[in-house]
Short mmCIF file of C-alpha atoms in Angstrom, two decimals:
data_model
loop_
_atom_site.label_atom_id
_atom_site.label_comp_id
_atom_site.label_asym_id
_atom_site.label_seq_id
_atom_site.Cartn_x
_atom_site.Cartn_y
_atom_site.Cartn_z
CA MET A 28 -65.18 -8.08 15.86
CA ALA A 29 -63.48 -6.22 18.68
CA LEU A 30 -61.32 -9.28 19.36
CA ALA A 31 -60.28 -9.46 15.71
CA VAL A 32 -59.31 -5.78 15.74
CA GLN A 33 -57.27 -6.24 18.90
CA LEU A 34 -55.53 -9.28 17.44
CA PHE A 35 -54.72 -7.35 14.28
CA LEU A 36 -53.29 -4.46 16.30
CA ILE A 37 -51.18 -6.80 18.43
CA ILE A 38 -49.73 -8.67 15.44
CA GLY A 39 -49.27 -5.50 13.39
CA GLY A 40 -47.73 -3.63 16.30
CA SER A 41 -45.32 -6.48 17.03
CA ALA A 42 -44.24 -6.66 13.39
CA TYR A 43 -43.72 -2.88 13.38
CA LEU A 44 -41.53 -3.04 16.49
CA VAL A 45 -39.43 -5.82 14.94
CA LEU A 46 -39.04 -3.67 11.82
CA VAL A 47 -37.94 -0.69 13.90
CA PHE A 48 -35.48 -2.82 15.89
CA PHE A 49 -33.68 -4.11 12.80
CA ALA A 50 -33.72 -0.67 11.16
CA LEU A 51 -32.12 0.89 14.25
CA PHE A 52 -29.63 -1.97 14.52
CA TYR A 53 -28.52 -1.39 10.94
CA PHE A 54 -28.39 2.40 11.38
CA LEU A 55 -26.19 2.15 14.47
CA GLY A 56 -23.79 0.05 12.43
CA THR A 57 -23.39 2.90 9.94
CA ILE A 58 -22.19 5.28 12.66
CA SER A 59 -19.71 2.86 14.24
CA GLY A 60 -16.24 3.90 15.36
CA LYS A 61 -13.23 4.88 13.31
CA LYS A 62 -11.32 1.63 13.77
CA GLY A 63 -9.64 0.61 10.52
CA VAL A 64 -9.87 4.01 8.79
CA MET A 65 -6.98 4.74 6.41
CA PRO A 66 -3.98 5.83 8.52
CA LYS A 67 -2.81 9.43 8.42
CA ARG A 68 0.76 10.18 7.33
CA PRO A 69 2.56 13.34 8.45
CA VAL A 70 2.62 16.06 5.77
CA LYS A 71 4.10 19.47 6.51
CA ASP A 72 1.94 22.56 6.08
CA ASP A 73 4.47 23.96 3.63
CA TYR A 74 4.50 20.84 1.43
CA GLU A 75 5.60 21.16 -2.19
CA GLN A 76 2.43 21.66 -4.17
CA PRO A 77 1.88 19.14 -6.98
CA PHE A 78 0.44 20.40 -10.26
CA VAL A 79 -3.34 19.93 -10.40
CA SER A 80 -5.58 19.83 -13.46
CA ILE A 81 -9.13 20.93 -12.62
CA ILE A 82 -11.62 19.57 -15.14
CA VAL A 83 -15.14 21.01 -15.33
CA PRO A 84 -17.55 19.10 -17.63
CA THR A 85 -20.41 21.33 -18.81
CA TYR A 86 -23.62 21.26 -20.80
CA ASN A 87 -25.97 24.26 -20.72
CA GLU A 88 -24.59 25.61 -17.44
CA GLU A 89 -24.87 29.37 -18.05
CA ARG A 90 -26.63 29.77 -14.71
CA ASN A 91 -23.70 28.28 -12.77
CA ILE A 92 -20.50 28.46 -14.76
CA ALA A 93 -19.42 32.02 -13.92
CA LEU A 94 -19.62 31.51 -10.14
CA CYS A 95 -17.84 28.16 -10.39
CA LEU A 96 -14.95 29.37 -12.56
CA GLN A 97 -14.54 32.62 -10.63
CA SER A 98 -14.16 30.68 -7.39
CA LEU A 99 -11.66 28.32 -9.03
CA LYS A 100 -9.63 31.26 -10.34
CA GLU A 101 -9.38 32.59 -6.77
CA LEU A 102 -7.95 29.40 -5.25
CA ASN A 103 -5.01 29.95 -2.92
CA TYR A 104 -2.88 27.45 -4.81
CA SER A 105 0.01 28.17 -7.13
CA LYS A 106 0.24 25.20 -9.51
CA TYR A 107 -2.97 24.38 -11.30
CA GLU A 108 -4.85 24.68 -14.56
CA ILE A 109 -8.58 24.81 -15.32
CA ILE A 110 -10.04 22.89 -18.25
CA VAL A 111 -13.68 23.30 -19.28
CA SER A 112 -14.94 20.36 -21.33
CA ASP A 113 -18.26 21.26 -22.95
CA GLY A 114 -20.68 18.87 -24.60
CA GLY A 115 -22.03 21.35 -27.14
CA SER A 116 -24.03 23.76 -25.00
CA THR A 117 -26.81 25.65 -26.77
CA ASP A 118 -26.85 28.49 -24.24
CA ARG A 119 -24.06 30.95 -23.31
CA THR A 120 -21.95 28.45 -21.34
CA ILE A 121 -19.07 28.28 -23.85
CA GLU A 122 -18.96 32.04 -24.34
CA MET A 123 -18.92 32.66 -20.60
CA ALA A 124 -16.31 29.98 -19.92
CA LYS A 125 -13.89 31.54 -22.41
CA THR A 126 -13.89 34.78 -20.42
CA PHE A 127 -12.42 32.90 -17.45
CA VAL A 128 -10.15 30.16 -18.83
CA GLU A 129 -8.06 29.49 -21.92
CA LYS A 130 -8.66 25.76 -22.21
CA VAL A 131 -12.25 25.22 -23.36
CA ILE A 132 -12.89 21.96 -25.21
CA VAL A 133 -16.10 21.69 -27.22
CA ASP A 134 -17.35 18.37 -28.58
CA GLU A 135 -21.05 18.12 -29.43
CA VAL A 136 -21.08 14.44 -30.36
CA VAL A 137 -21.22 11.89 -27.57
CA PRO A 138 -19.88 8.59 -29.00
CA PRO A 139 -22.04 5.45 -28.79
CA GLY A 140 -21.75 3.71 -25.43
CA TRP A 141 -20.74 6.87 -23.58
CA VAL A 142 -22.71 9.01 -21.15
CA GLY A 143 -22.19 12.72 -21.78
CA LYS A 144 -20.52 13.64 -18.50
CA ASN A 145 -18.11 10.72 -18.69
CA TRP A 146 -17.14 11.71 -22.23
CA GLY A 147 -16.55 15.29 -21.13
CA CYS A 148 -14.38 14.18 -18.21
CA HIS A 149 -12.41 11.88 -20.50
CA LEU A 150 -11.74 14.66 -23.02
CA GLY A 151 -10.62 16.95 -20.20
CA TYR A 152 -8.26 14.28 -18.89
CA LYS A 153 -6.69 13.88 -22.34
CA GLU A 154 -5.72 17.56 -22.27
CA ALA A 155 -4.65 17.61 -18.61
CA LYS A 156 -1.02 17.95 -17.51
CA GLY A 157 -1.40 17.57 -13.76
CA GLU A 158 -0.07 14.99 -11.33
CA TYR A 159 -3.52 15.24 -9.75
CA LEU A 160 -6.84 15.32 -11.59
CA LEU A 161 -9.75 17.15 -9.96
CA PHE A 162 -13.19 16.70 -11.51
CA VAL A 163 -15.80 19.19 -10.29
CA ASP A 164 -19.36 19.93 -11.35
CA ALA A 165 -20.24 23.31 -12.81
CA ASP A 166 -22.73 23.99 -10.02
CA THR A 167 -20.02 24.03 -7.33
CA GLU A 168 -18.45 27.02 -5.61
CA HIS A 169 -15.02 26.73 -4.00
CA THR A 170 -13.44 28.63 -1.12
CA PRO A 171 -9.84 29.82 -1.67
CA GLU A 172 -8.31 27.28 0.74
CA SER A 173 -10.26 24.25 -0.50
CA LEU A 174 -7.81 22.79 -3.02
CA LYS A 175 -4.79 23.19 -0.74
CA HIS A 176 -6.68 21.42 2.05
CA PHE A 177 -7.87 18.46 0.00
CA ILE A 178 -4.51 17.94 -1.71
CA LYS A 179 -2.98 17.71 1.76
CA VAL A 180 -5.67 15.21 2.79
CA SER A 181 -4.89 13.12 -0.28
CA MET A 182 -1.18 13.11 0.52
CA GLU A 183 -1.75 12.37 4.22
CA ARG A 184 -4.03 9.42 3.49
CA ASN A 185 -2.12 8.21 0.43
CA ALA A 186 -5.52 8.14 -1.27
CA ALA A 187 -6.17 7.13 -4.85
CA LEU A 188 -9.41 9.11 -4.71
CA VAL A 189 -10.52 11.82 -2.31
CA SER A 190 -14.17 12.67 -2.80
CA VAL A 191 -15.79 15.61 -1.06
CA PHE A 192 -19.39 16.11 0.05
CA PRO A 193 -20.17 19.83 -0.47
CA PHE A 194 -22.61 21.97 1.48
CA GLN A 195 -26.00 21.65 -0.22
CA ARG A 196 -27.89 24.89 -0.74
CA ILE A 197 -31.67 24.41 -0.70
CA LYS A 198 -34.09 27.23 -1.50
CA SER A 199 -37.09 25.86 -3.43
CA TRP A 200 -39.77 23.55 -2.07
CA TRP A 201 -38.92 20.73 -4.49
CA GLU A 202 -35.35 20.68 -3.24
CA SER A 203 -36.63 19.74 0.22
CA ILE A 204 -36.50 16.08 -0.83
CA ASN A 205 -32.71 16.22 -1.17
CA PRO A 206 -31.90 15.60 2.54
CA VAL A 207 -33.98 12.41 2.58
CA PHE A 208 -32.42 11.17 -0.65
CA TYR A 209 -28.93 11.79 0.69
CA PHE A 210 -29.91 10.13 3.96
CA ALA A 211 -30.89 7.05 1.95
CA SER A 212 -27.51 7.17 0.25
CA ASN A 213 -25.79 7.27 3.65
CA LEU A 214 -27.71 4.16 4.70
CA THR A 215 -26.75 2.26 1.56
CA TYR A 216 -23.03 2.97 1.74
CA GLY A 217 -22.83 2.23 5.45
CA GLY A 218 -21.44 5.49 6.79
CA ARG A 219 -18.24 7.41 6.12
CA ASN A 220 -16.04 5.44 8.52
CA SER A 221 -16.80 2.21 6.68
CA VAL A 222 -16.11 3.86 3.32
CA ASN A 223 -12.71 5.01 4.57
CA ASN A 224 -11.78 1.56 5.89
CA PRO A 225 -9.71 -0.26 3.22
CA ASP A 226 -10.79 -3.66 4.54
CA LYS A 227 -14.51 -2.99 4.02
CA GLN A 228 -14.63 -3.38 0.28
CA LYS A 229 -18.43 -3.47 0.12
CA ASN A 230 -18.70 0.03 1.58
CA TYR A 231 -18.01 2.78 -0.93
CA THR A 232 -19.39 6.05 -2.18
CA ALA A 233 -18.27 9.29 -3.78
CA SER A 234 -19.73 12.61 -4.78
CA GLY A 235 -19.37 13.36 -8.47
CA GLN A 236 -19.42 17.05 -7.56
CA TYR A 237 -15.81 16.83 -6.30
CA MET A 238 -13.46 13.94 -7.11
CA LEU A 239 -9.69 14.28 -6.67
CA PHE A 240 -7.51 11.51 -8.15
CA THR A 241 -3.80 10.99 -8.36
CA ARG A 242 -3.08 10.68 -12.06
CA LYS A 243 -1.23 7.38 -11.77
CA ASP A 244 -4.14 5.78 -9.92
CA TYR A 245 -6.71 7.20 -12.33
CA GLU A 246 -4.80 5.78 -15.28
CA ALA A 247 -4.21 2.44 -13.55
CA PHE A 248 -7.90 1.50 -13.55
CA GLY A 249 -8.76 3.20 -16.83
CA GLY A 250 -10.48 6.35 -15.58
CA HIS A 251 -13.84 7.43 -16.96
CA GLU A 252 -13.24 5.45 -20.12
CA ALA A 253 -13.45 2.23 -18.13
CA LEU A 254 -16.92 3.21 -16.91
CA LYS A 255 -18.07 5.19 -19.93
CA GLY A 256 -21.62 3.82 -19.95
CA SER A 257 -22.40 4.49 -16.29
CA ILE A 258 -25.05 7.08 -15.45
CA VAL A 259 -23.87 7.01 -11.81
CA GLU A 260 -20.19 7.39 -12.58
CA ASP A 261 -19.28 8.62 -9.11
CA LEU A 262 -20.51 5.44 -7.44
CA ALA A 263 -19.01 3.26 -10.18
CA LEU A 264 -15.64 5.00 -9.79
CA ALA A 265 -15.81 4.69 -6.01
CA ARG A 266 -16.53 0.97 -6.24
CA THR A 267 -13.67 0.44 -8.68
CA VAL A 268 -11.19 2.35 -6.52
CA LYS A 269 -12.31 0.61 -3.33
CA THR A 270 -12.22 -2.93 -4.74
CA LYS A 271 -9.10 -2.57 -6.88
CA LEU A 272 -6.93 -0.01 -5.09
CA ARG A 273 -8.63 0.13 -1.65
CA ARG A 274 -7.47 3.72 -1.08
CA LEU A 275 -10.77 5.62 -1.17
CA PHE A 276 -11.32 8.56 1.18
CA PHE A 277 -14.70 10.28 1.48
CA ILE A 278 -14.67 13.53 3.41
CA ASP A 279 -17.03 16.23 4.65
CA GLY A 280 -16.27 19.40 2.71
CA THR A 281 -19.27 21.47 3.76
CA LYS A 282 -17.13 24.38 4.97
CA LEU A 283 -15.01 24.53 1.82
CA VAL A 284 -17.22 23.66 -1.17
CA TYR A 285 -20.83 24.65 -1.87
CA THR A 286 -23.41 23.56 -4.40
CA ARG A 287 -27.06 23.81 -5.39
CA MET A 288 -28.11 20.84 -7.46
CA TYR A 289 -31.57 21.33 -8.95
CA PRO A 290 -32.58 25.00 -8.72
CA ASP A 291 -34.47 25.34 -12.00
CA SER A 292 -37.68 23.34 -11.63
CA PRO A 293 -39.38 20.30 -10.08
CA LYS A 294 -38.87 18.48 -13.39
CA GLN A 295 -35.12 19.04 -13.22
CA CYS A 296 -35.09 17.61 -9.70
CA TRP A 297 -37.27 14.65 -10.76
CA ASP A 298 -35.09 13.84 -13.79
CA GLY A 299 -31.87 14.29 -11.83
CA TRP A 300 -32.79 11.74 -9.17
CA LYS A 301 -34.70 9.43 -11.53
CA LYS A 302 -31.70 8.83 -13.76
CA CYS A 303 -29.52 7.59 -10.93
CA LEU A 304 -31.66 5.90 -8.25
CA PHE A 305 -32.17 2.49 -9.85
CA PRO A 306 -28.68 2.33 -11.44
CA GLY A 307 -27.32 3.08 -7.98
CA THR A 308 -28.99 -0.02 -6.56
CA LYS A 309 -27.17 -2.17 -9.13
CA LEU A 310 -23.89 -1.04 -7.58
CA THR A 311 -25.01 -1.52 -3.97
CA PRO A 312 -24.74 -4.82 -2.04
CA PRO A 313 -28.14 -6.35 -1.11
CA LYS A 314 -27.45 -6.08 2.64
CA GLN A 315 -27.17 -2.30 2.46
CA ILE A 316 -30.25 -1.99 0.26
CA THR A 317 -32.21 -4.08 2.76
CA GLY A 318 -31.05 -1.90 5.67
CA ALA A 319 -32.12 1.29 3.90
CA LEU A 320 -35.44 -0.27 2.89
CA LEU A 321 -36.21 -1.20 6.51
CA TRP A 322 -35.67 2.39 7.57
CA PHE A 323 -37.93 3.73 4.84
CA LEU A 324 -40.66 1.23 5.69
CA TRP A 325 -40.44 2.42 9.28
CA GLY A 326 -40.83 6.02 8.12
CA MET A 327 -43.81 5.29 5.87
CA PHE A 328 -45.64 3.20 8.47
CA ALA A 329 -44.87 5.57 11.37
CA PRO A 330 -47.83 7.96 10.76
CA VAL A 331 -50.20 5.02 10.21
CA VAL A 332 -49.18 3.42 13.51
CA LEU A 333 -49.42 6.75 15.31
CA ALA A 334 -52.89 7.46 13.87
CA LEU A 335 -54.19 4.01 14.82
CA THR A 336 -52.74 4.37 18.31
CA ILE A 337 -54.42 7.76 18.79
CA ARG A 338 -57.71 6.28 17.58
CA GLN A 339 -57.52 3.38 20.04
CA TYR A 340 -56.58 5.74 22.85
CA LEU A 341 -59.67 7.87 22.16
CA ILE A 342 -62.22 5.07 21.82
CA MET A 343 -60.92 2.56 24.37
CA PRO A 344 -61.10 3.68 28.01
CA ASN A 345 -58.61 1.04 29.16
CA PHE A 346 -56.04 1.73 26.44
CA HIS A 347 -52.80 2.56 28.24
CA TRP A 348 -51.19 5.93 27.49
CA ALA A 349 -47.75 4.28 27.26
CA TYR A 350 -48.64 2.88 23.82
CA LEU A 351 -49.36 6.39 22.59
CA LEU A 352 -46.06 7.59 24.03
CA VAL A 353 -44.08 4.82 22.29
CA ALA A 354 -45.80 5.44 18.94
CA SER A 355 -45.08 9.18 19.21
CA ILE A 356 -41.43 8.61 20.12
CA LEU A 357 -40.93 6.24 17.20
CA TYR A 358 -42.54 8.72 14.80
CA LEU A 359 -40.33 11.57 16.01
CA THR A 360 -37.19 9.42 16.14
CA CYS A 361 -37.41 8.47 12.48
CA GLY A 362 -37.91 12.06 11.36
CA SER A 363 -35.28 13.51 13.66
CA SER A 364 -32.71 11.02 12.37
CA VAL A 365 -32.88 12.76 9.00
CA PHE A 366 -32.41 16.13 10.71
CA ILE A 367 -29.42 14.88 12.72
CA TYR A 368 -27.80 13.43 9.60
CA TRP A 369 -28.43 16.56 7.51
CA ASN A 370 -27.48 19.09 10.19
CA LYS A 371 -24.55 21.21 8.92
CA LYS A 372 -24.50 19.29 5.61
CA GLY A 373 -27.03 21.56 3.95
CA ALA A 374 -29.76 24.13 4.34
CA HIS A 375 -32.94 23.10 6.16
CA GLN A 376 -36.57 23.37 5.13
CA TRP A 377 -39.35 22.62 7.62
CA VAL A 378 -41.26 20.70 4.91
CA THR A 379 -38.62 17.95 4.98
CA TYR A 380 -39.12 17.07 8.63
CA THR A 381 -42.82 17.90 9.02
CA PHE A 382 -43.91 15.71 6.14
CA TYR A 383 -41.03 13.23 6.13
CA PRO A 384 -43.28 10.14 5.64
CA LEU A 385 -44.56 11.71 2.42
CA VAL A 386 -41.00 12.39 1.26
CA PHE A 387 -40.07 8.78 2.14
CA PHE A 388 -42.98 7.63 -0.02
CA MET A 389 -41.87 9.93 -2.86
CA PHE A 390 -38.41 8.41 -2.69
CA CYS A 391 -39.74 4.86 -2.97
CA PHE A 392 -42.12 5.88 -5.77
CA LEU A 393 -39.32 7.56 -7.71
CA LEU A 394 -37.07 4.53 -7.20
CA GLY A 395 -39.80 2.29 -8.59
CA TYR A 396 -40.37 4.64 -11.53
CA SER A 397 -36.63 4.72 -12.25
CA ALA A 398 -36.52 0.92 -12.21
CA LEU A 399 -39.51 0.52 -14.53
CA GLU A 400 -38.21 3.11 -16.99
CA LEU A 401 -34.77 1.55 -17.28
CA LEU A 402 -35.90 -2.07 -17.24
CA ILE A 403 -38.63 -1.56 -19.85
CA THR A 404 -37.28 1.16 -22.15
CA LYS A 405 -33.56 0.74 -21.35
CA LYS A 406 -33.34 4.54 -21.58
CA THR A 407 -33.39 7.63 -19.40
CA THR A 408 -33.28 11.36 -20.12
CA TRP A 409 -31.20 14.16 -18.70
CA ARG A 410 -30.94 17.77 -19.88
CA GLY A 411 -32.76 16.98 -23.11
CA ARG A 412 -30.51 14.07 -24.04
CA VAL A 413 -31.55 10.43 -24.13
CA TYR A 414 -29.11 7.86 -22.72
CA GLU A 415 -29.02 4.08 -22.71
CA PRO A 416 -26.86 3.54 -19.61
CA ASP A 417 -25.07 0.30 -18.96
CA LEU A 418 -26.47 -0.85 -15.62
CA TYR A 419 -23.69 -3.41 -15.20
CA VAL A 420 -20.74 -1.04 -15.42
CA GLY A 421 -18.75 -1.43 -12.22
CA THR A 422 -20.49 -4.71 -11.30
CA ARG A 423 -19.57 -7.25 -13.96
CA TYR A 424 -18.26 -6.97 -17.48
CA ARG A 425 -20.05 -8.21 -20.55
CA ASN A 426 -18.39 -10.58 -23.02
CA GLY A 427 -15.49 -11.09 -20.64
CA GLU A 428 -14.34 -7.50 -21.07
CA GLN A 429 -11.79 -6.54 -18.44
CA PHE A 430 -11.01 -2.85 -18.20
CA VAL A 431 -8.40 -2.94 -15.45
CA ASP A 432 -4.78 -3.35 -16.42
CA GLU A 433 -3.71 -5.85 -13.75
CA ASN A 434 0.00 -5.44 -14.57
CA ARG A 435 -0.22 -1.69 -14.06
CA LEU A 436 -2.07 -2.21 -10.79
CA ALA A 437 0.57 -4.66 -9.56
CA GLN A 438 3.36 -2.23 -10.45
CA LEU A 439 1.44 0.58 -8.76
CA GLU A 440 1.10 -1.42 -5.54
CA THR A 441 4.85 -2.15 -5.63
CA ASP A 442 5.65 1.56 -6.12
CA ILE A 443 3.40 2.50 -3.19
CA GLU A 444 5.04 -0.10 -0.94
CA ILE A 445 8.51 1.18 -1.86
CA GLU A 446 7.39 4.76 -1.21
CA LEU A 447 6.01 3.85 2.22
CA ASN A 448 9.17 1.91 3.15
CA ASP A 449 11.36 4.85 2.09
CA GLN A 450 9.26 7.17 4.22
CA ILE A 451 9.53 4.87 7.24
CA ASP A 452 13.32 4.58 6.79
CA SER A 453 13.58 8.36 6.51
CA GLU A 454 11.60 8.86 9.72
CA VAL A 455 13.67 6.23 11.56
CA ASN A 456 16.92 7.87 10.42
CA SER A 457 15.71 11.32 11.46
CA ILE A 458 14.84 9.98 14.91
CA SER A 459 18.24 8.28 15.18
CA PHE A 460 20.12 11.44 14.20
CA GLY A 461 17.97 13.40 16.62
CA LYS A 462 19.25 11.23 19.43
#
């Protein structure tokens, strides 16, 4: 019996170490160097500001809308408009929005095949006049310098889409799962450097809380209308931009934009993550899903391995203390990796790191629940509305439907090449005259 137990521990321990090795190997790949990141073009601090249309889709956002719109009204930027596109709120959202902005669109009926947020963004775009289109969530708060900074980033990187990760405010216990869920997202998209490398077309992500497009690029691929049935429109848009235009730039905006996602209740948090976890996997390459899964298996097995190691150490006189040390280090390493990733990205709660294996398990359980719900019922709920999302939007197109205007894309690429050549000629001439 004792021999069988020892054999089990040896085989199980070896398998666990192999799991940890491959998980670490994958993780290190996500934090690789900046080689290949989109080059930076010189843009003067006093650049001519392009006109920006800021579009805020809303539905029952009375808790957030005033803070969001007030911060947008205080932007240190001269040429912009704010458009609120409401989906028929039953609370005071519309009334409150009208005290801040003139353009408030209200449309209660979401057409068949559309997801509510996508429809709201599309209606806002139809009314927009800007050269740039900025889509922000109603639960965001913006510092005065934020728009000026991100417009400059877009111009410097010649980006079709600049998406910003805001600082995540966390106050309630149920929000303590957010760092782990975002950590999982980081594993699946392969790290920000890979996202910002035009040659790595399988690495992409975006935050739907802040998405800044050039209008010509947005129209070239069809905008939200092209992905109208997606419940994870930010990831679908990121994939489309990365694979078709290649000029996607994902940036840390934690000092300039703030948000609090699910403050109301545990149910709101549950529904918010449930609606997007499984659809997100449909837009993620299998290699990245496997890498993230390895890490989560490590995290869930870490306390089991540590407990078994402690037990053996206590009952076996000849059990070497080094095994206990290794098991402890591996347990702490997995948990601290979440802390290191989340540090400065959002508020901390001790629950996240103390009970991280439980949160890892909750993530996997919620992912499984999301998959079963969508595969069996084909439906999901959010804010009291029932949606039948198209899980294939952004992956393949049914009935041969092709939403991208290839001619417009080709012309766009030509225009960009001409623009870059003109800029190079201008810089060469200025250097020559300087001599």
